[in-house]
Amino acid sequence: MERYRVALVSDWYYPKIGGIEYSIDSLASALKELGHEVHIITRRYSGRDNCNSRNGIKVIRVKGRELDTRFISPGAYWETFKILKSGNYDIIHAHDLTLPWHLSHLLQAENLEFLQL
């Protein structure tokens, strides 16, 4: 089986607990179990390192600010884009309402393939 380098991008992830966090965690664990290299890119919560791991999966946290319970920050989108561009990922899964829209425009501007499902 072919092995992929996968980035899962979400505004929400542990230590917050909810539906999105659980979905991302389950997907990451399943992909890792299949032998893929998985990185989770998410927001930085106060008191958390920029980069850590959970269950052996690398978690990269970007700085941003919360606005009306959403993680909206042009700086955070730009930092996420730079991580994605330099990460040489085969698959990028953006999981949120606004994040995929912003990232799709940045990726298309760089002539990187983007598939929205």
Coordinates of C-alpha atoms in Angstrom, one line a residue:
M1 CA 0.0 0.0 0.0
E2 CA 1.2 3.5 -0.8
R3 CA 2.1 5.7 2.2
Y4 CA 1.0 9.3 2.3
R5 CA 2.1 12.4 4.2
V6 CA -1.2 13.9 5.4
A7 CA -2.0 17.2 7.1
L8 CA -5.3 17.5 9.0
V9 CA -6.1 21.2 9.5
S10 CA -8.7 22.4 12.0
D11 CA -9.5 25.4 14.1
W12 CA -10.4 23.1 16.9
Y13 CA -8.4 20.3 18.5
Y14 CA -7.5 19.0 22.0
P15 CA -7.5 20.2 24.7
K16 CA -11.0 21.4 23.6
I17 CA -13.3 18.4 23.4
G18 CA -16.2 18.2 21.0
G19 CA -17.4 16.7 17.7
I20 CA -14.7 18.2 15.4
E21 CA -11.9 17.4 17.9
Y22 CA -13.1 13.8 18.2
S23 CA -13.4 13.4 14.4
I24 CA -9.9 14.8 13.7
D25 CA -8.4 12.6 16.5
S26 CA -10.2 9.5 15.2
L27 CA -9.2 10.2 11.5
A28 CA -5.6 10.9 12.5
S29 CA -5.3 7.7 14.5
A30 CA -6.9 5.6 11.7
L31 CA -4.5 7.1 9.1
K32 CA -1.5 6.5 11.3
E33 CA -2.6 2.9 11.9
L34 CA -2.7 2.4 8.1
G35 CA 1.0 3.5 8.0
H36 CA 0.6 7.1 6.9
E37 CA 2.5 10.0 8.3
V38 CA 0.0 12.4 9.9
H39 CA 0.4 16.0 11.2
I40 CA -2.4 18.0 12.8
I41 CA -2.3 21.7 12.3
T42 CA -4.5 23.7 14.7
R43 CA -4.7 26.8 16.8
R44 CA -2.4 27.4 19.8
Y45 CA -4.1 27.5 23.2
S46 CA -2.4 29.4 26.0
G47 CA 0.0 27.3 27.9
R48 CA 0.6 24.9 24.9
D49 CA 3.8 24.5 23.0
N50 CA 4.0 25.4 19.3
C51 CA 4.6 21.8 18.4
N52 CA 3.8 18.7 20.4
S53 CA 2.3 15.3 19.9
R54 CA -0.8 13.3 20.9
N55 CA -0.8 9.5 20.6
G56 CA 2.4 9.7 18.5
I57 CA 0.9 12.1 16.0
K58 CA 2.7 15.5 15.5
V59 CA 0.5 18.5 16.5
I60 CA 1.6 21.9 15.1
R61 CA -0.1 24.9 16.7
V62 CA -0.4 28.3 15.1
K63 CA -0.9 31.6 16.8
G64 CA -4.2 33.4 16.2
R65 CA -7.1 34.9 18.0
E66 CA -10.6 33.8 18.7
L67 CA -13.5 35.9 17.4
D68 CA -17.0 34.8 18.3
T69 CA -15.9 31.3 19.1
R70 CA -14.2 31.0 15.6
F71 CA -10.4 31.1 15.1
I72 CA -10.2 34.0 12.6
S73 CA -6.9 35.6 12.0
P74 CA -5.2 36.5 8.7
G75 CA -1.8 35.8 10.4
A76 CA -2.9 32.3 11.4
Y77 CA -4.1 31.5 7.9
W78 CA -0.8 32.8 6.4
E79 CA 1.2 30.8 9.0
T80 CA -0.8 27.7 8.2
F81 CA -0.3 28.1 4.5
K82 CA 3.5 28.4 5.0
I83 CA 3.5 25.2 7.0
L84 CA 1.4 23.4 4.4
K85 CA 3.6 24.7 1.5
S86 CA 6.8 23.7 3.2
G87 CA 5.5 20.4 4.6
N88 CA 5.4 18.5 1.2
Y89 CA 2.1 17.0 2.1
D90 CA 0.4 14.5 -0.3
I91 CA -3.1 15.2 1.2
I92 CA -4.4 18.2 3.0
H93 CA -7.7 17.8 4.8
A94 CA -9.1 21.2 6.1
H95 CA -12.0 20.7 8.5
D96 CA -14.0 23.8 9.3
L97 CA -16.5 26.2 7.8
T98 CA -14.1 29.1 6.8
L99 CA -10.6 27.6 6.8
P100 CA -11.0 25.5 3.6
W101 CA -12.2 28.6 1.7
H102 CA -9.2 30.7 2.7
L103 CA -6.7 27.9 2.2
S104 CA -8.1 27.0 -1.2
H105 CA -7.4 30.5 -2.5
L106 CA -3.9 30.5 -1.2
L107 CA -3.2 27.1 -2.6
Q108 CA -4.6 27.9 -6.0
A109 CA -2.6 31.1 -6.1
E110 CA 0.5 28.9 -5.7
N111 CA -0.8 26.6 -8.5
L112 CA -1.1 23.7 -6.0
E113 CA -3.9 21.2 -6.7
F114 CA -7.0 21.7 -4.5
L115 CA -10.0 19.5 -4.5
Q116 CA -13.0 20.7 -2.5
L117 CA -15.5 18.0 -1.5

